[in-house]
GROMACS .gro file of C-alpha atoms in nm:
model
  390
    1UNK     CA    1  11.017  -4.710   6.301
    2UNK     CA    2  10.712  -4.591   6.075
    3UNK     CA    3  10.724  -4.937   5.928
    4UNK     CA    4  10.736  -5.113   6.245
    5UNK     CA    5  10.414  -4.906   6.346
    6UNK     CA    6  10.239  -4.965   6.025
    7UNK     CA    7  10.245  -5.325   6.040
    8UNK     CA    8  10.098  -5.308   6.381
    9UNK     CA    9   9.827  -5.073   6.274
   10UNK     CA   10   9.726  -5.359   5.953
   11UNK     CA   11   9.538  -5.564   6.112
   12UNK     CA   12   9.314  -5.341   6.337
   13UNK     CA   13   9.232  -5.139   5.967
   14UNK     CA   14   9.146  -5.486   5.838
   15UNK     CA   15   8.890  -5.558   6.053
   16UNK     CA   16   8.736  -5.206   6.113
   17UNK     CA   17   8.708  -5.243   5.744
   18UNK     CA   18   8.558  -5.555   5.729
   19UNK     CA   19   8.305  -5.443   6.013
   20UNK     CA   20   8.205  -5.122   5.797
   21UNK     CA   21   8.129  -5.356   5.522
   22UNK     CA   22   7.863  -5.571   5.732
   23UNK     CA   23   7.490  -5.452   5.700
   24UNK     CA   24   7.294  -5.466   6.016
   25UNK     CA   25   6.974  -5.674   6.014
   26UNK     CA   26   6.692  -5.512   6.067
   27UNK     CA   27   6.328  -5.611   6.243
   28UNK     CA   28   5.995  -5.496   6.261
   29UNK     CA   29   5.813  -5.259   6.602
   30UNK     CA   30   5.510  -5.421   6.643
   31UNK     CA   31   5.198  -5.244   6.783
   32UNK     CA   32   4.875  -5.439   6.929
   33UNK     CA   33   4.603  -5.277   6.846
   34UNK     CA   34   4.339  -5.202   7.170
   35UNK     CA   35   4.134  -4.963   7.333
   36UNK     CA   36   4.236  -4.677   7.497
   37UNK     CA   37   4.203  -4.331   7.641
   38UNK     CA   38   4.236  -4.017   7.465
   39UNK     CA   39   4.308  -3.640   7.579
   40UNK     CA   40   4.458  -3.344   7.513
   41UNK     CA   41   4.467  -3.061   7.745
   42UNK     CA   42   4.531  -2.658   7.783
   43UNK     CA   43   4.609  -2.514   8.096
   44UNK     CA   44   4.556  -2.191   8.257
   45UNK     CA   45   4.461  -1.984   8.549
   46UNK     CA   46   4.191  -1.812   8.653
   47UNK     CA   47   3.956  -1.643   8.980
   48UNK     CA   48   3.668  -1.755   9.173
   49UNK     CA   49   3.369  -1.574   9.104
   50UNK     CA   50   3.033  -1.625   9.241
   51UNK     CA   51   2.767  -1.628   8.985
   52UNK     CA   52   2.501  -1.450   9.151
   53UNK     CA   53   2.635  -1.179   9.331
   54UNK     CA   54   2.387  -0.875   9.476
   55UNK     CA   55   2.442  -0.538   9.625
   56UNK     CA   56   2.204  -0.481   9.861
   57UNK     CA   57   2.102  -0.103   9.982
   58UNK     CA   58   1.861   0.089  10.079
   59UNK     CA   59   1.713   0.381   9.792
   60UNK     CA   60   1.597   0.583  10.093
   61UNK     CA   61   1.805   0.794  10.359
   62UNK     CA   62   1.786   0.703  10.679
   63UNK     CA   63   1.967   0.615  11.012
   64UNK     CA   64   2.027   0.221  11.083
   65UNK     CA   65   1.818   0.124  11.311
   66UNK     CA   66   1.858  -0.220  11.339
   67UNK     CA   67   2.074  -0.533  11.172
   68UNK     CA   68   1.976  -0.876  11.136
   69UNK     CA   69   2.222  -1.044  11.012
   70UNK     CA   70   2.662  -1.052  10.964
   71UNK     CA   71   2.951  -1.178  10.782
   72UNK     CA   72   2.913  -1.523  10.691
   73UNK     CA   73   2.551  -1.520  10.766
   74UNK     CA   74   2.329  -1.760  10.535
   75UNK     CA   75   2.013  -1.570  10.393
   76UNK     CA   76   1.718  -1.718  10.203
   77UNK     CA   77   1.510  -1.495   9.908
   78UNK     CA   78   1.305  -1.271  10.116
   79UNK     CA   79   1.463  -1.254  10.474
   80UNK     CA   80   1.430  -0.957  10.647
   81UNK     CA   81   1.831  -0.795  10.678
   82UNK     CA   82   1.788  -0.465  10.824
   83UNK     CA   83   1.587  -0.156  10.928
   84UNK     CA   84   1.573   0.233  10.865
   85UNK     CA   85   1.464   0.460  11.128
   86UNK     CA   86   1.076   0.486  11.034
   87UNK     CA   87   0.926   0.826  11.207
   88UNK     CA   88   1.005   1.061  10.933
   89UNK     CA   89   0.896   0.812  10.639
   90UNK     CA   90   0.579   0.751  10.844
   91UNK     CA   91   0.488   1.141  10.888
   92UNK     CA   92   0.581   1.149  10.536
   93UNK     CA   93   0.311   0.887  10.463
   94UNK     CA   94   0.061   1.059  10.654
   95UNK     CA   95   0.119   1.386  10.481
   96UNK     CA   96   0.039   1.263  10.186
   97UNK     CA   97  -0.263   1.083  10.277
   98UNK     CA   98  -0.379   1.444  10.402
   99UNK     CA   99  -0.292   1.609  10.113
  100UNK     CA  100  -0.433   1.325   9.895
  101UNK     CA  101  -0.777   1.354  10.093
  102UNK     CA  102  -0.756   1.779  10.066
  103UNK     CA  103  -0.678   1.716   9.706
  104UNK     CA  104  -0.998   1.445   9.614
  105UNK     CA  105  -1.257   1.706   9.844
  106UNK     CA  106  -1.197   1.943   9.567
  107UNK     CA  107  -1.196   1.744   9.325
  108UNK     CA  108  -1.550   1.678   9.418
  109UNK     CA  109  -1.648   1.977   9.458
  110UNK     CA  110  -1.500   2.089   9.101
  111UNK     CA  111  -1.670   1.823   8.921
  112UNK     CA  112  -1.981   1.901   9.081
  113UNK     CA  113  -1.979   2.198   8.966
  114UNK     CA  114  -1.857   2.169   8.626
  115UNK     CA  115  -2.184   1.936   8.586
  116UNK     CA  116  -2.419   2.144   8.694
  117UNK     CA  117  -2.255   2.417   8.483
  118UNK     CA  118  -2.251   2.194   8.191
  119UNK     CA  119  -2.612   2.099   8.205
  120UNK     CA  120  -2.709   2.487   8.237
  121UNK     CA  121  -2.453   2.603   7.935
  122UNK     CA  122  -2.625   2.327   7.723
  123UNK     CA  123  -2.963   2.538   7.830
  124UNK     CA  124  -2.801   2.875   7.744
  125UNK     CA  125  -2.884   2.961   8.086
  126UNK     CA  126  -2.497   3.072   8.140
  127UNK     CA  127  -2.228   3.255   7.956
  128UNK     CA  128  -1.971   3.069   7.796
  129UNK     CA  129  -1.683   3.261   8.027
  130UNK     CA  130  -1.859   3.092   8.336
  131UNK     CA  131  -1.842   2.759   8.140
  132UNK     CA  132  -1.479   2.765   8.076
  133UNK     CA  133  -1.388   2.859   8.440
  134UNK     CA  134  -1.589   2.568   8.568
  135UNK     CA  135  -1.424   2.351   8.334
  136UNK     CA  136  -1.081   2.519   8.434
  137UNK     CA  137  -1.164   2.465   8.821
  138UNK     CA  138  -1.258   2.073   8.719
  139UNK     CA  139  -0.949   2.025   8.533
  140UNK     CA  140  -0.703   2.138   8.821
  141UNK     CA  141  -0.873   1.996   9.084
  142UNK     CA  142  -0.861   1.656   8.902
  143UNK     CA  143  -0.504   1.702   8.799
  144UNK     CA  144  -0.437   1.796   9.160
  145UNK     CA  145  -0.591   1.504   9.295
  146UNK     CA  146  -0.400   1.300   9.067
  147UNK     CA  147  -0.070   1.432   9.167
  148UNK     CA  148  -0.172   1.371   9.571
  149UNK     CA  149  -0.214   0.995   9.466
  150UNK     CA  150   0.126   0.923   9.311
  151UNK     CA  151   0.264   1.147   9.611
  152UNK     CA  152   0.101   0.915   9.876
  153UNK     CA  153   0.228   0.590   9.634
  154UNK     CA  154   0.574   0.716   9.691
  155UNK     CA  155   0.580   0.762  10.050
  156UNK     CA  156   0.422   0.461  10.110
  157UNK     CA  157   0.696   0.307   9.904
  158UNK     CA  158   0.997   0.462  10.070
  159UNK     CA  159   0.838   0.369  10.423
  160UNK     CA  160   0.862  -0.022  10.270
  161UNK     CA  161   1.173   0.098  10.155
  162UNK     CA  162   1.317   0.137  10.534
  163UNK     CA  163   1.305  -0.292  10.548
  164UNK     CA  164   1.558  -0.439  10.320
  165UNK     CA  165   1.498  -0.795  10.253
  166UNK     CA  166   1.721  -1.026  10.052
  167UNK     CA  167   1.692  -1.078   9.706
  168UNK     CA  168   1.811  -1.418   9.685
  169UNK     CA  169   1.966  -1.728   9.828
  170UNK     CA  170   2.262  -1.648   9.966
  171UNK     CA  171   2.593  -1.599  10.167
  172UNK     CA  172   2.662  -1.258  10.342
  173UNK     CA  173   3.020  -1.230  10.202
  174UNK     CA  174   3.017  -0.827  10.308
  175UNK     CA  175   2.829  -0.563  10.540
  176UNK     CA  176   2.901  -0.205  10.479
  177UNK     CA  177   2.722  -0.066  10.784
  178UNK     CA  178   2.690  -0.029  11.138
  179UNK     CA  179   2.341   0.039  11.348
  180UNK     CA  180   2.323   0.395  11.394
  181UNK     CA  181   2.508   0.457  11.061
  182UNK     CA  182   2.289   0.746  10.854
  183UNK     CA  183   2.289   0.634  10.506
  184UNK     CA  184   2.267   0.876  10.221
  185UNK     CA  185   2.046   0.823   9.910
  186UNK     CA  186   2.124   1.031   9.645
  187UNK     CA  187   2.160   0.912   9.252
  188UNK     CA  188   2.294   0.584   9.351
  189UNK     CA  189   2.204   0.308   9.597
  190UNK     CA  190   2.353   0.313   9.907
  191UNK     CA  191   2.514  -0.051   9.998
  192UNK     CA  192   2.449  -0.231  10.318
  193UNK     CA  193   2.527  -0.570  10.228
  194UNK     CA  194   2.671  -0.767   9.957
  195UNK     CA  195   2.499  -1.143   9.940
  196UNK     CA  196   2.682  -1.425   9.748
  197UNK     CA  197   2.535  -1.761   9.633
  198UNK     CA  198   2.869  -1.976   9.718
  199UNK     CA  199   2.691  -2.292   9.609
  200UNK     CA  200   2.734  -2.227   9.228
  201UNK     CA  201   3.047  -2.076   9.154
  202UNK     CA  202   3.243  -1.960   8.846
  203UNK     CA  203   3.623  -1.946   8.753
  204UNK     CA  204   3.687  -1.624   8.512
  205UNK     CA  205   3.993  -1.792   8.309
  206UNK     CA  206   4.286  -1.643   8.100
  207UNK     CA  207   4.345  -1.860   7.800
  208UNK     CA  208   4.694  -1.724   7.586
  209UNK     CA  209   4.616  -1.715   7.248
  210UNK     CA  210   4.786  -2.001   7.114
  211UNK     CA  211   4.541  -2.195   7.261
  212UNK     CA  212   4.199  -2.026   7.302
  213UNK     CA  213   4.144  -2.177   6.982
  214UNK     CA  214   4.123  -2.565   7.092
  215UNK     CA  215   3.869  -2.390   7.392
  216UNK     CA  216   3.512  -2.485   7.271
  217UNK     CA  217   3.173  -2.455   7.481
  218UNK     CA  218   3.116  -2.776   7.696
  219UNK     CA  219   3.446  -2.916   7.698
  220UNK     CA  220   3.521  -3.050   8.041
  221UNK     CA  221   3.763  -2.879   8.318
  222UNK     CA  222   3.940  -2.951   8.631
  223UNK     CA  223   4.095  -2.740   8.826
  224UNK     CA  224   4.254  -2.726   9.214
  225UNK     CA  225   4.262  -2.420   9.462
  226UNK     CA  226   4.618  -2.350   9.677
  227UNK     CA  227   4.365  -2.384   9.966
  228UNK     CA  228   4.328  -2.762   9.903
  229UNK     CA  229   4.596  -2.880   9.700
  230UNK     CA  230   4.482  -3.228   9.753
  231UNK     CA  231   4.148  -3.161   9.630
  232UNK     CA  232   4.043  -3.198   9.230
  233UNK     CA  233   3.724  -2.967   9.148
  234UNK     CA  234   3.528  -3.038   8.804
  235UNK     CA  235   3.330  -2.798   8.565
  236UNK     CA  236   3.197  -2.732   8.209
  237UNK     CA  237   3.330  -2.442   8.030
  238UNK     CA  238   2.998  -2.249   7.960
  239UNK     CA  239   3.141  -1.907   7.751
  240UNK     CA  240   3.434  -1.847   7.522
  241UNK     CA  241   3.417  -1.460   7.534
  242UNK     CA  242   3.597  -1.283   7.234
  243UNK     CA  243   3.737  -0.964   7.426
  244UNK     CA  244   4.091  -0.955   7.409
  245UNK     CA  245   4.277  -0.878   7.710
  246UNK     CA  246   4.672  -0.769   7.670
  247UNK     CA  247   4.881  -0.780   7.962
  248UNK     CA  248   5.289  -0.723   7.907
  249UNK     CA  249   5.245  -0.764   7.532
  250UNK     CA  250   5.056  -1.095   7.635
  251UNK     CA  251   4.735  -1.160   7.483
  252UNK     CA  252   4.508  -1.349   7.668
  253UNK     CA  253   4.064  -1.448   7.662
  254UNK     CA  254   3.822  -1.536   7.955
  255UNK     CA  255   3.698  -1.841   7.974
  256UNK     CA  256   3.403  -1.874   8.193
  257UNK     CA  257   3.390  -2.248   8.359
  258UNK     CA  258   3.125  -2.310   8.610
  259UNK     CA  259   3.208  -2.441   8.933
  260UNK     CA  260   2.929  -2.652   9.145
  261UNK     CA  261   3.012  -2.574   9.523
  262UNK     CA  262   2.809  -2.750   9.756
  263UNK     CA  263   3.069  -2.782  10.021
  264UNK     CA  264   3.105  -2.441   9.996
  265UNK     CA  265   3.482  -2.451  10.007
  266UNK     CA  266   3.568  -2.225   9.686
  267UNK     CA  267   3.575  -1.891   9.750
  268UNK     CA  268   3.534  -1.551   9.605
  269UNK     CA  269   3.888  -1.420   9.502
  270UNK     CA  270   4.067  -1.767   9.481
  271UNK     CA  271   4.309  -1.853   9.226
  272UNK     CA  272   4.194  -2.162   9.035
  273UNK     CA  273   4.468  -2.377   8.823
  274UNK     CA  274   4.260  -2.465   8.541
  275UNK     CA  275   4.318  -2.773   8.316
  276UNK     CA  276   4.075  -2.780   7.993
  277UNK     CA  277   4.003  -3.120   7.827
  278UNK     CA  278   3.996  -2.986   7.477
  279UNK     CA  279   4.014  -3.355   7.356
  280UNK     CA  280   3.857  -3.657   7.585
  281UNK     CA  281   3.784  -3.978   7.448
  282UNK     CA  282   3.759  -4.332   7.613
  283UNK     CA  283   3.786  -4.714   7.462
  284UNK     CA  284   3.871  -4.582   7.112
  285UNK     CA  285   4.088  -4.775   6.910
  286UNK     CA  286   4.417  -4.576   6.838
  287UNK     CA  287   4.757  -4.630   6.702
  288UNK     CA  288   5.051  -4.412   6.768
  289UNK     CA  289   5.089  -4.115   6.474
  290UNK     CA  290   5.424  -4.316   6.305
  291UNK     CA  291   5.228  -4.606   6.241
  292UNK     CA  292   5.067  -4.390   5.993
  293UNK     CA  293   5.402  -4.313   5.851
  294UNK     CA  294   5.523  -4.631   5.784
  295UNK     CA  295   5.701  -4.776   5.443
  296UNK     CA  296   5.810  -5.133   5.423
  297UNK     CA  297   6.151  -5.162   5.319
  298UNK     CA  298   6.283  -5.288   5.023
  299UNK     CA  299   6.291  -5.680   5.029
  300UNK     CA  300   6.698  -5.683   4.997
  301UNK     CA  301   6.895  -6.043   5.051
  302UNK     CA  302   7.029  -5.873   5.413
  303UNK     CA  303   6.644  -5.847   5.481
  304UNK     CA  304   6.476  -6.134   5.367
  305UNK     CA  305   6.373  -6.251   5.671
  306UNK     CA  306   6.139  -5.986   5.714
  307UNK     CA  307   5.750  -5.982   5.637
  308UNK     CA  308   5.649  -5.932   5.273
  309UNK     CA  309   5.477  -5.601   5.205
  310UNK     CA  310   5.118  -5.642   5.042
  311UNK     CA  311   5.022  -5.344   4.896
  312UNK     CA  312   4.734  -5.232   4.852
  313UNK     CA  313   4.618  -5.270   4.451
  314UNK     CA  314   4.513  -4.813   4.441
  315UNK     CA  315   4.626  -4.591   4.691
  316UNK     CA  316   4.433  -4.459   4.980
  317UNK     CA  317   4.394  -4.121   5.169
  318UNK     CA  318   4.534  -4.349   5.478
  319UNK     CA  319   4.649  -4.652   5.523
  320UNK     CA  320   4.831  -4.883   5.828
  321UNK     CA  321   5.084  -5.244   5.774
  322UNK     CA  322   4.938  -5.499   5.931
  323UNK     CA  323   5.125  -5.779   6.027
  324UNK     CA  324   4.957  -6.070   5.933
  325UNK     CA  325   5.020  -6.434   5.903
  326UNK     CA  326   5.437  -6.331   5.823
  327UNK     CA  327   5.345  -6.087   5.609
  328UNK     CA  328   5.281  -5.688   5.569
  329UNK     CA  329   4.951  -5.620   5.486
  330UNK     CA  330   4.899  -5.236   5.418
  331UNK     CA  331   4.530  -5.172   5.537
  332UNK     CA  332   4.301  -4.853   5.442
  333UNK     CA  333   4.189  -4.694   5.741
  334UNK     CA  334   3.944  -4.382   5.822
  335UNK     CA  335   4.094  -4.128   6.079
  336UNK     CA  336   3.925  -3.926   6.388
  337UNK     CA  337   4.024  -3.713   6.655
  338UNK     CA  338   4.432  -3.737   6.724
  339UNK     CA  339   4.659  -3.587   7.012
  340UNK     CA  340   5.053  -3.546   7.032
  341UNK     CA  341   5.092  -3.929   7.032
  342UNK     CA  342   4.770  -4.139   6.903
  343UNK     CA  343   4.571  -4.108   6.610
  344UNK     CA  344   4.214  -4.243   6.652
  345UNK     CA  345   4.147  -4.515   6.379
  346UNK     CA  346   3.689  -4.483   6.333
  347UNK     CA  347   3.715  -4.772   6.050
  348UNK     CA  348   3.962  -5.088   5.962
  349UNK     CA  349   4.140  -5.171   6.242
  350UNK     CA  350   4.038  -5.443   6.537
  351UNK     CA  351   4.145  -5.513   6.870
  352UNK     CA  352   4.399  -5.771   6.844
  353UNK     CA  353   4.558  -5.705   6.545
  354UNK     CA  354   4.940  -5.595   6.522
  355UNK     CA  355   5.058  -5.328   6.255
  356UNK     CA  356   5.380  -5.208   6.181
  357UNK     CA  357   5.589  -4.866   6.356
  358UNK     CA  358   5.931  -4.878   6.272
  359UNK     CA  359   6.231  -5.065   6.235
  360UNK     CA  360   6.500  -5.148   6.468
  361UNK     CA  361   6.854  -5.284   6.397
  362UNK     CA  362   6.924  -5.600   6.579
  363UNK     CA  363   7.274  -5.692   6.636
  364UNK     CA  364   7.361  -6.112   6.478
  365UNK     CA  365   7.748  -6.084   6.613
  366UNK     CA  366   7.847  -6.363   6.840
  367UNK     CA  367   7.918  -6.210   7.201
  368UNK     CA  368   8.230  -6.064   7.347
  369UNK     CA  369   8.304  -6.387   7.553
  370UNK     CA  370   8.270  -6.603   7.217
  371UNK     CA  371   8.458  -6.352   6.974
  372UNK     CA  372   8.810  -6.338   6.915
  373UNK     CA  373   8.980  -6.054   7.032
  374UNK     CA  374   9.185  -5.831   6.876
  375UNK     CA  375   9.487  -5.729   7.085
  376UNK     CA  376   9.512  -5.405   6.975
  377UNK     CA  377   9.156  -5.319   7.021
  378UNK     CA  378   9.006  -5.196   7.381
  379UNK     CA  379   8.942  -5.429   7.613
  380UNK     CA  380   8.539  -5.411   7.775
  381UNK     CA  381   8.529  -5.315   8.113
  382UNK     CA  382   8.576  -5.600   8.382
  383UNK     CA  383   8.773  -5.820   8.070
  384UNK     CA  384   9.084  -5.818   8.337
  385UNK     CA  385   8.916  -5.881   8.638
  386UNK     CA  386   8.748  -6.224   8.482
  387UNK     CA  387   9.052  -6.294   8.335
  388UNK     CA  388   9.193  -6.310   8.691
  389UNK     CA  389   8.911  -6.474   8.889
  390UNK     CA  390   9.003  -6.784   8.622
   0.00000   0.00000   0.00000
């Protein structure tokens, strides 16, 4: 029986053995060189941010008195936004105008009388104690008088104080008040309004750390907002800032990217998705990264029909096969900017020309249909079907 099945088995190990013994030929992956587009990107997310963003108060107290404007309302540099109830800082004013005119009356009529009392001194008509009190009387008044200016300054500021007026071009994005609403100014300013400029916008980005280093000043950036997902915004990134923030052992850096919004559709508080062109370059010529890899193989009977390898006659920093005219001609080449699949070529290479990638085996057998088949090998699929359809 185990002879029976080894004469059976003979001629299937006679040909698996002859097909082990076959090389396979082998042919060249050809690459035309052309121009083409380069990038490399980093994502991340980030928040909308306007870049000018005021708090506007008052730095007097006061009772609202009347509102100009609301939510959503635009303001220009200037416009009037609200008003303070005025009767108090008015009798202020005027109280100090009276005490500033009390106050400059005796200062007159001190430095009258220090004059006079100078001129008669220098004539040794008076004592020197009557001198000095003069001079005493002149000095106070004058100080005095000085003291009733700045007062009168002040209350004439905090009556201009009672209109609040907008510091910039703007959006009203908040209003902390109503009218009637006493507002307290102590240390800090009391808030009425807070007024956005909407039209130029900024995204505050978290870069991981892996990556902030590809993140350079300038570098282009898209991003898109869950409020229009079909939308595609653009910006520059303006500031790499160096402040480390760690979040669940995460370390992450803002990048600031500046957002032009004259639609006005970004918002404060939105999440951008941010996608940073840390490498853009258009019509460069580029070949894939294994063409700079390449080695010709060596030229073996089984391979002779494949392109001769030219060397070069000293070796090079880098260098590309060319295939030229049936033959490999190795090429020295000077190298740029590269991504995960291209490597920019800045000297020796043309459109046009075709260099080298890999090899491929190619398969010389005749086909199934035209081979003989062995009976004790596997039939392909379908062999019985055909067979039948005959």
């Amino acid at each position: 029986m185990n002879k029976y099945r080894l004469l059976l088995l003979s001629p299937l190990i006679t040909l698996l053995l002859g097909s082990c013994g076959e090389k396979a030929k082998m042919e060249i992956d050809e690459y035309t060189v052309e121009p083409i587009s380069m990038s490399e990107v980093v994502t991340a997310t980030g928040t909308m941010e306007s870049v000018t963003q005021v708090n506007v108060g008052t730095q007097v107290t006061g009772i609202i008195e009347h509102l100009y404007v609301d939510f959503n309302d635009h303001v220009t540099k200037g416009q009037l936004l609200a008003e303070l109830e005025k009767t108090l800082l008015e009798s202020d004013l005027k109280s100090a105008d009276a005490n500033m005119a009390s106050a400059e009356a005796s200062y007159e009529y001190a430095k009258a009388n220090y004059e006079r009392d100078k001129k008669l001194h220098d004539e040794q008509l008076i004592s020197d104690y009557e001198f000095q009190t003069s001079e005493r009387d002149y000095n106070v008044a004058r100080l005095s008088y000085e003291k009733t200016k700045a007062d009168r300054v002040r209350a004439a500021k905090n009556l201009n104080y009672a209109e609040i007026y907008s510091p910039i071009d703007g959006i009203v994005i908040s209003r902390e008040v109503e009218v009637g609403q006493t507002v307290v100014s102590s240390m800090n300013v009391a808030d009425l309004y807070v007024i956005a400029d909407l039209e130029n916008m900024q995204v505050v980005g978290n870069v991981d750390e892996a990556d902030i280093g590809q993140v350079k000043v300038g570098q282009h950036v898209t991003f898109t907002v869950d409020a229009y997902p079909n939308d595609t915004f653009s910006g520059t990134v303006t500031q790499v800032r160096l402040n480390p923030t760690t979040t669940s052992n995460v370390v992450t850096y803002e990048v600031i990217v500046n957002a032009p919004n004259p639609d006005l559709k970004l918002i404060p508080g939105m999440t951008a998705n941010l996608t940073i062109y840390t490498l853009e370059l258009n019509d460069v010529i580029a070949v894939p990264l294994k063409a700079l890899k390449f080695q010709p193989l060596p030229q073996e009977e089984e391979n002779s029909d494949l392109p001769q390898p030219v060397p070069l006659d000293s070796p090079v920093q880098h260098a590309v096969w060319v295939v030229k005219d049936g033959k490999l001609v190795q090429t020295a080449v000077e190298i740029g900017m590269a991504n995960n699949i291209y490597q920019q070529i800045t000297k020796g290479l043309n459109p046009g020309e075709k260099i080298a990638l890999q090899y491929r085996e190619i398969n010389n057998r005749p086909d199934n249909e035209n081979r003989e088949q062995n009976p004790f090998l596997p039939k392909p699929p379908g062999a019985n079907r055909n067979k039948e359809k005959k």
